[in-house]
C-alpha atoms as an extended CHARMM CRD file, in Angstrom:
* protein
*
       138  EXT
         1         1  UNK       CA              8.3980000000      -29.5380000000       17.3610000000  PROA      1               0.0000000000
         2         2  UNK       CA              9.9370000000      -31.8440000000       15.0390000000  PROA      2               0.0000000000
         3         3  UNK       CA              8.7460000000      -34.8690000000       17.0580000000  PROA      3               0.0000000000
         4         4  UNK       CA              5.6280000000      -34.1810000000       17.4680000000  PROA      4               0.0000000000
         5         5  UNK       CA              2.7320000000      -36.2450000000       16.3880000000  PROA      5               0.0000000000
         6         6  UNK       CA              1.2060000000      -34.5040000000       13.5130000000  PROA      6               0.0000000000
         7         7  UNK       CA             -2.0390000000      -35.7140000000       11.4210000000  PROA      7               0.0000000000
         8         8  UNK       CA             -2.7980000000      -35.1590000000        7.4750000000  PROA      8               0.0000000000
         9         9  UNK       CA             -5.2040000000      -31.5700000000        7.2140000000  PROA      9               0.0000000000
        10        10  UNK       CA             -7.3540000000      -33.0340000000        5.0490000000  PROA      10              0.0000000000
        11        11  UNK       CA             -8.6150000000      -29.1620000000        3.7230000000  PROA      11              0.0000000000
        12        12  UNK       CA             -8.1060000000      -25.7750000000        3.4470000000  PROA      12              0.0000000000
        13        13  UNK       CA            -10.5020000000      -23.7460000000        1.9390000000  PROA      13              0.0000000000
        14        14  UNK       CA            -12.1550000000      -26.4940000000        0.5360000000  PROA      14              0.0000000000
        15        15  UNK       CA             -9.8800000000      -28.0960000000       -1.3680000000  PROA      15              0.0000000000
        16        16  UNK       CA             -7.2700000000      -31.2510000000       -0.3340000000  PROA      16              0.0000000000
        17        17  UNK       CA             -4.0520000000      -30.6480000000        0.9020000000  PROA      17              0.0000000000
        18        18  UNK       CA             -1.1950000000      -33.4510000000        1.2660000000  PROA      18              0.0000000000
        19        19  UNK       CA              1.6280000000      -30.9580000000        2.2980000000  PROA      19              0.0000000000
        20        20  UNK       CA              0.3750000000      -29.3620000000        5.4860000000  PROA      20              0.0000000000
        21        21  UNK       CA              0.0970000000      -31.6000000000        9.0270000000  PROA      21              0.0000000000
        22        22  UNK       CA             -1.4400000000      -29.9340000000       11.8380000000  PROA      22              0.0000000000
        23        23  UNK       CA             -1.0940000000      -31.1960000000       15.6170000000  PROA      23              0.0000000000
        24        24  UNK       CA             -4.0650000000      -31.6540000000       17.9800000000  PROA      24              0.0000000000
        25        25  UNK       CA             -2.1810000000      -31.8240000000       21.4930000000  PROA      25              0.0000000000
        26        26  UNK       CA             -4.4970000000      -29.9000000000       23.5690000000  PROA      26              0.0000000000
        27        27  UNK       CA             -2.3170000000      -29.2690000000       26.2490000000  PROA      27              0.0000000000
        28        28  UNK       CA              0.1540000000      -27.8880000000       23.8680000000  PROA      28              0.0000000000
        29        29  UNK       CA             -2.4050000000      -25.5230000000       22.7050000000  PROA      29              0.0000000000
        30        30  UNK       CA             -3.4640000000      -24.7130000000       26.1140000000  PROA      30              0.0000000000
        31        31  UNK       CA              0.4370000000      -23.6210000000       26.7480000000  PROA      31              0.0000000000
        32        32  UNK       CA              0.9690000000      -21.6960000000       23.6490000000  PROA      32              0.0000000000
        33        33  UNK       CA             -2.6180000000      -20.0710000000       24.4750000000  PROA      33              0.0000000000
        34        34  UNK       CA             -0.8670000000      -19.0370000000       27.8390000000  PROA      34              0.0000000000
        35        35  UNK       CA              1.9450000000      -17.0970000000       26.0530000000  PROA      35              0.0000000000
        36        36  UNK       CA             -0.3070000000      -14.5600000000       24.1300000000  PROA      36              0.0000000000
        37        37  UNK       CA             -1.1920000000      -11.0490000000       25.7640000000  PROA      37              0.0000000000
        38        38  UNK       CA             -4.6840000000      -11.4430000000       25.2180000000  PROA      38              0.0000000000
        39        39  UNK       CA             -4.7590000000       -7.9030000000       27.1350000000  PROA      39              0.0000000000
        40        40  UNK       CA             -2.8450000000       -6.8370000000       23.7760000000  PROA      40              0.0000000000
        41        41  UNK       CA             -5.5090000000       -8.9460000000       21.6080000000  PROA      41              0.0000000000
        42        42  UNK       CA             -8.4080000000       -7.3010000000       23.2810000000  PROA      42              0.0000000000
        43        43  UNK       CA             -6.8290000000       -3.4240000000       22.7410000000  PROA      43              0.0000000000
        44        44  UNK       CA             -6.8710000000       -4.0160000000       19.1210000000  PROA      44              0.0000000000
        45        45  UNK       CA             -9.8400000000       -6.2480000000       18.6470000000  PROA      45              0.0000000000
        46        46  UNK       CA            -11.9380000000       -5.6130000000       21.2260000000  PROA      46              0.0000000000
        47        47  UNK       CA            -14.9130000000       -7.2160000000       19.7430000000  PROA      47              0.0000000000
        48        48  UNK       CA            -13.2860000000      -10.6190000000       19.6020000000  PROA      48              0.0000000000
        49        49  UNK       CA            -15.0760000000      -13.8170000000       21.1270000000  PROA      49              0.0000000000
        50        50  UNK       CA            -12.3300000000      -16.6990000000       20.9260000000  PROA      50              0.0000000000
        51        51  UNK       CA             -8.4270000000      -17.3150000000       20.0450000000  PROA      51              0.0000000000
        52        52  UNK       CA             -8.2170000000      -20.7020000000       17.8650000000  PROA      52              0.0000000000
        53        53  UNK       CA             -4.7700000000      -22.0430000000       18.5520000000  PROA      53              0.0000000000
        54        54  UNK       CA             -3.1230000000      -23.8500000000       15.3470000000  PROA      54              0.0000000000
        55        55  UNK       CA              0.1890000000      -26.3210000000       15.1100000000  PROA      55              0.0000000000
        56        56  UNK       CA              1.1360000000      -26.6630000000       11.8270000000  PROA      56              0.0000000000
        57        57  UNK       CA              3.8050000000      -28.9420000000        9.9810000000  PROA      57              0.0000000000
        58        58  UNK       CA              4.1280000000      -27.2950000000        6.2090000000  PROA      58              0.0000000000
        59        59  UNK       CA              5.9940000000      -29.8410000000        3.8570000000  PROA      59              0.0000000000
        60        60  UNK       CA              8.1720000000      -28.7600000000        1.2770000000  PROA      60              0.0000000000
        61        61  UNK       CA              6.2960000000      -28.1010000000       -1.5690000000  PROA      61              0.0000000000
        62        62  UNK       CA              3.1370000000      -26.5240000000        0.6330000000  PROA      62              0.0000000000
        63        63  UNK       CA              1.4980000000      -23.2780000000       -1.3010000000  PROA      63              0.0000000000
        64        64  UNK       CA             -1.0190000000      -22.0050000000        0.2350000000  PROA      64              0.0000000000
        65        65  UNK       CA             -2.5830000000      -19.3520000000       -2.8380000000  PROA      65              0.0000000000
        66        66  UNK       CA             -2.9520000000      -15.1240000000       -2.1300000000  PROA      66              0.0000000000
        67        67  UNK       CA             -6.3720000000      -15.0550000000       -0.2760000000  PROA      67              0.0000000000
        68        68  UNK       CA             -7.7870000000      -13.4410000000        2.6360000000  PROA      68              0.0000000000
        69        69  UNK       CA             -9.3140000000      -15.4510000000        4.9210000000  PROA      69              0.0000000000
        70        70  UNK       CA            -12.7470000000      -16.7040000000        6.4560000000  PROA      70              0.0000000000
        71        71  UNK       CA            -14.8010000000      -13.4060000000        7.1510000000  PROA      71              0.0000000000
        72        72  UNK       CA            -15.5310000000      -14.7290000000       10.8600000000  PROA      72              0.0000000000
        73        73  UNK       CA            -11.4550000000      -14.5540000000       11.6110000000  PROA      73              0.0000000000
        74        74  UNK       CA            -11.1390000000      -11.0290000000       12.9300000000  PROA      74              0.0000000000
        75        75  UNK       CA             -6.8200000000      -11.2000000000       13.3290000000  PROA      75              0.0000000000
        76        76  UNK       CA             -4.1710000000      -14.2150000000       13.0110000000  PROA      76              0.0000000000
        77        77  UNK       CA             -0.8860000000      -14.2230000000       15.5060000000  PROA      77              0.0000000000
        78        78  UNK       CA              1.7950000000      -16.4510000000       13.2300000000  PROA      78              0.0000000000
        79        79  UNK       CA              4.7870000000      -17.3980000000       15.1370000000  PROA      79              0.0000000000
        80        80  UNK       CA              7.7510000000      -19.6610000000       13.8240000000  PROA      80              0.0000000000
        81        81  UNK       CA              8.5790000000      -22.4840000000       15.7800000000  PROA      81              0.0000000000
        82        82  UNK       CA             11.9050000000      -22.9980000000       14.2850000000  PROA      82              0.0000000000
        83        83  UNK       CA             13.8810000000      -20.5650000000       12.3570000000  PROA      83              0.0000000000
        84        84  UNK       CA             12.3310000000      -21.0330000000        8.8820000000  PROA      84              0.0000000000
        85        85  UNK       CA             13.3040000000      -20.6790000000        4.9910000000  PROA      85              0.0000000000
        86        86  UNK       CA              9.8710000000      -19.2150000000        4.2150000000  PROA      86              0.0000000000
        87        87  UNK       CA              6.7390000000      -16.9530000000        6.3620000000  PROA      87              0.0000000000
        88        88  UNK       CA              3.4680000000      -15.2020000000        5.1880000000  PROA      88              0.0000000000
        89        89  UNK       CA              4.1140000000      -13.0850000000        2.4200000000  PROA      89              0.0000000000
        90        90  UNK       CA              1.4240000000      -10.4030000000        1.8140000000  PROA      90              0.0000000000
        91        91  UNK       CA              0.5590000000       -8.2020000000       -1.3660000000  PROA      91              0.0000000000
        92        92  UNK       CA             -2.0850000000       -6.0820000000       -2.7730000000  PROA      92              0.0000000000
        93        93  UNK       CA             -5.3100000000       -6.9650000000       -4.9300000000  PROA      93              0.0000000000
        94        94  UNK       CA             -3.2900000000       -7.5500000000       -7.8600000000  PROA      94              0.0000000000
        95        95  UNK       CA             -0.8870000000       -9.8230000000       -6.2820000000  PROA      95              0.0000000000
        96        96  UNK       CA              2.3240000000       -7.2900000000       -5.9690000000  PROA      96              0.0000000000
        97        97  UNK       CA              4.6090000000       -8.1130000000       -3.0320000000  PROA      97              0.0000000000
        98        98  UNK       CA              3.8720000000       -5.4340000000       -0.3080000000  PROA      98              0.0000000000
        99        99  UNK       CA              5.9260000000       -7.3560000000        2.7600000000  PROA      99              0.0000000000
       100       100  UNK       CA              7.1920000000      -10.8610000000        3.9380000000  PROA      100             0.0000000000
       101       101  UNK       CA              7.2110000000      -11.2510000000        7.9710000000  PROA      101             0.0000000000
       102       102  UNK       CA              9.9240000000      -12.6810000000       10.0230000000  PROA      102             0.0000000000
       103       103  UNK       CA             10.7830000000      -16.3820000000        9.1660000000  PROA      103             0.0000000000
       104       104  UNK       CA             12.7340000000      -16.3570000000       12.6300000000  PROA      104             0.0000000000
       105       105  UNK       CA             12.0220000000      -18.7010000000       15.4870000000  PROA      105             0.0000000000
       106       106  UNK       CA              9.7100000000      -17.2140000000       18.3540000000  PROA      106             0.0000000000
       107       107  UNK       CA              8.7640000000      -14.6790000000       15.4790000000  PROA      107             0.0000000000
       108       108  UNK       CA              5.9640000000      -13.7910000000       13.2410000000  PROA      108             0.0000000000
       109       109  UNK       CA              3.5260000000      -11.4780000000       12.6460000000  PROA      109             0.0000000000
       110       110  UNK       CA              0.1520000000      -10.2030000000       14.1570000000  PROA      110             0.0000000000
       111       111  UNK       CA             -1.9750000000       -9.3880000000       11.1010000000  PROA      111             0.0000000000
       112       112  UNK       CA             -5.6470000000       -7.5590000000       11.7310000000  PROA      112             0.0000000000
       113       113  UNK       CA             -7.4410000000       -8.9020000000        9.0790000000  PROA      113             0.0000000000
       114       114  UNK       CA            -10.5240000000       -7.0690000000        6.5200000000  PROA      114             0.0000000000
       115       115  UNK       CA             -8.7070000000       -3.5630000000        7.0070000000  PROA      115             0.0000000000
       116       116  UNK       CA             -7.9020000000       -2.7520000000        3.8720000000  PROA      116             0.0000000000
       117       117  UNK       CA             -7.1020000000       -4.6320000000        0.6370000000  PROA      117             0.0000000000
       118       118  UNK       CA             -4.6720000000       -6.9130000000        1.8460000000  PROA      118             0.0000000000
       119       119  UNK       CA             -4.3650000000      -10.2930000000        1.1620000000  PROA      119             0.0000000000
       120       120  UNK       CA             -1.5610000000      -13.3040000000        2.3370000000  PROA      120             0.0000000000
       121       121  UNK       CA              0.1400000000      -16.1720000000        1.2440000000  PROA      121             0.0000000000
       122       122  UNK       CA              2.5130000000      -18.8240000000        1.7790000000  PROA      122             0.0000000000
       123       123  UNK       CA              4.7310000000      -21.5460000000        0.1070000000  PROA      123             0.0000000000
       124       124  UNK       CA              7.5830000000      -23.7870000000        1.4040000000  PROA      124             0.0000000000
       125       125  UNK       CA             10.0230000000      -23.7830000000       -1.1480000000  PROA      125             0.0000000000
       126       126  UNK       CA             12.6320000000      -25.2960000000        0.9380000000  PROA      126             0.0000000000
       127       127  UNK       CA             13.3150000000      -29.1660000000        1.3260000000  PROA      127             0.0000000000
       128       128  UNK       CA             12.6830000000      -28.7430000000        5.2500000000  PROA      128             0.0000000000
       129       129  UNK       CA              9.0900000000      -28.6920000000        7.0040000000  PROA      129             0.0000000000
       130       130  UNK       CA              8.5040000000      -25.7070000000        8.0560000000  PROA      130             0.0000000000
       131       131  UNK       CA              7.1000000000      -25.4700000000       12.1340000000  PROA      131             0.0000000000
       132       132  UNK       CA              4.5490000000      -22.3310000000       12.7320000000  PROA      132             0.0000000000
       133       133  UNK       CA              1.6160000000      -22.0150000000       15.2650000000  PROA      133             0.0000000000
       134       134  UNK       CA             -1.0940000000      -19.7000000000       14.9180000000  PROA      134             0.0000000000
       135       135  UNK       CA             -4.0040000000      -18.3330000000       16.5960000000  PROA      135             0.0000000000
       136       136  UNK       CA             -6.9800000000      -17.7440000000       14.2820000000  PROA      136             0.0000000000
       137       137  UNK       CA             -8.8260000000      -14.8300000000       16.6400000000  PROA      137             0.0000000000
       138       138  UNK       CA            -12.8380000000      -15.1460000000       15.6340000000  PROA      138             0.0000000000
């Protein structure tokens, strides 16, 4: 994943960001698509109507803030592409650590979103990039 060919996401959430790269290979996506037990998916969110696929390339120095996210996303599958220093932290309302998932590669976390008052967040402290997919399920 290191080589791959990965483009400036220009925002999150409205604002700029210069520390997260995101790859566009459709193919890729296609294959990671493949990989996902969408029979799984559909068990727990049976309502769903599509699985975004995501490559992402966090710098060090990426923070992405506590937040929960668009109301359309139903559930995100995270999975580390490498074994990283960092993952997805989440807490509660006031910001309180509840749990951190794996930061292991061909790890991550499956995390049903608007259930409760949960929120996530992320930041690469380390000096490597840090490699994740994920599939945003709307």
């Amino acid at each position: 994943v290191e080589n791959l060919d990965y483009k400036l996401q220009n925002e999150l959430f409205g604002k700029n960001v210069t520390t997260r790269f995101e790859n566009h290979n459709k193919k890729l996506k296609d294959k990671i698509f493949r990989f996902l037990d969408v029979n799984y998916i559909k068990e727990k969110i049976p309502e769903y109507k599509e699985i975004n696929i995501k490559i992402f390339k966090d710098v060090p120095g990426f923070k992405l803030v506590p937040h929960f996210d668009y109301p359309s996303h139903k559930a995100f599958i995270m999975i580390n592409l490498v074994d990283n220093k960092n993952s997805t932290i989440f807490c509660d309302l006031k910001h309180n650590f509840l749990c951190e998932a794996s930061n292991k590669k061909n790890k991550g976390v499956f995390h049903i979103l608007h259930k409760g008052p949960v929120m996530h967040h992320i930041e690469n402290n380390s000096n490597k990039n840090r490699y994740t997919t994920i599939a945003f399920i709307k």
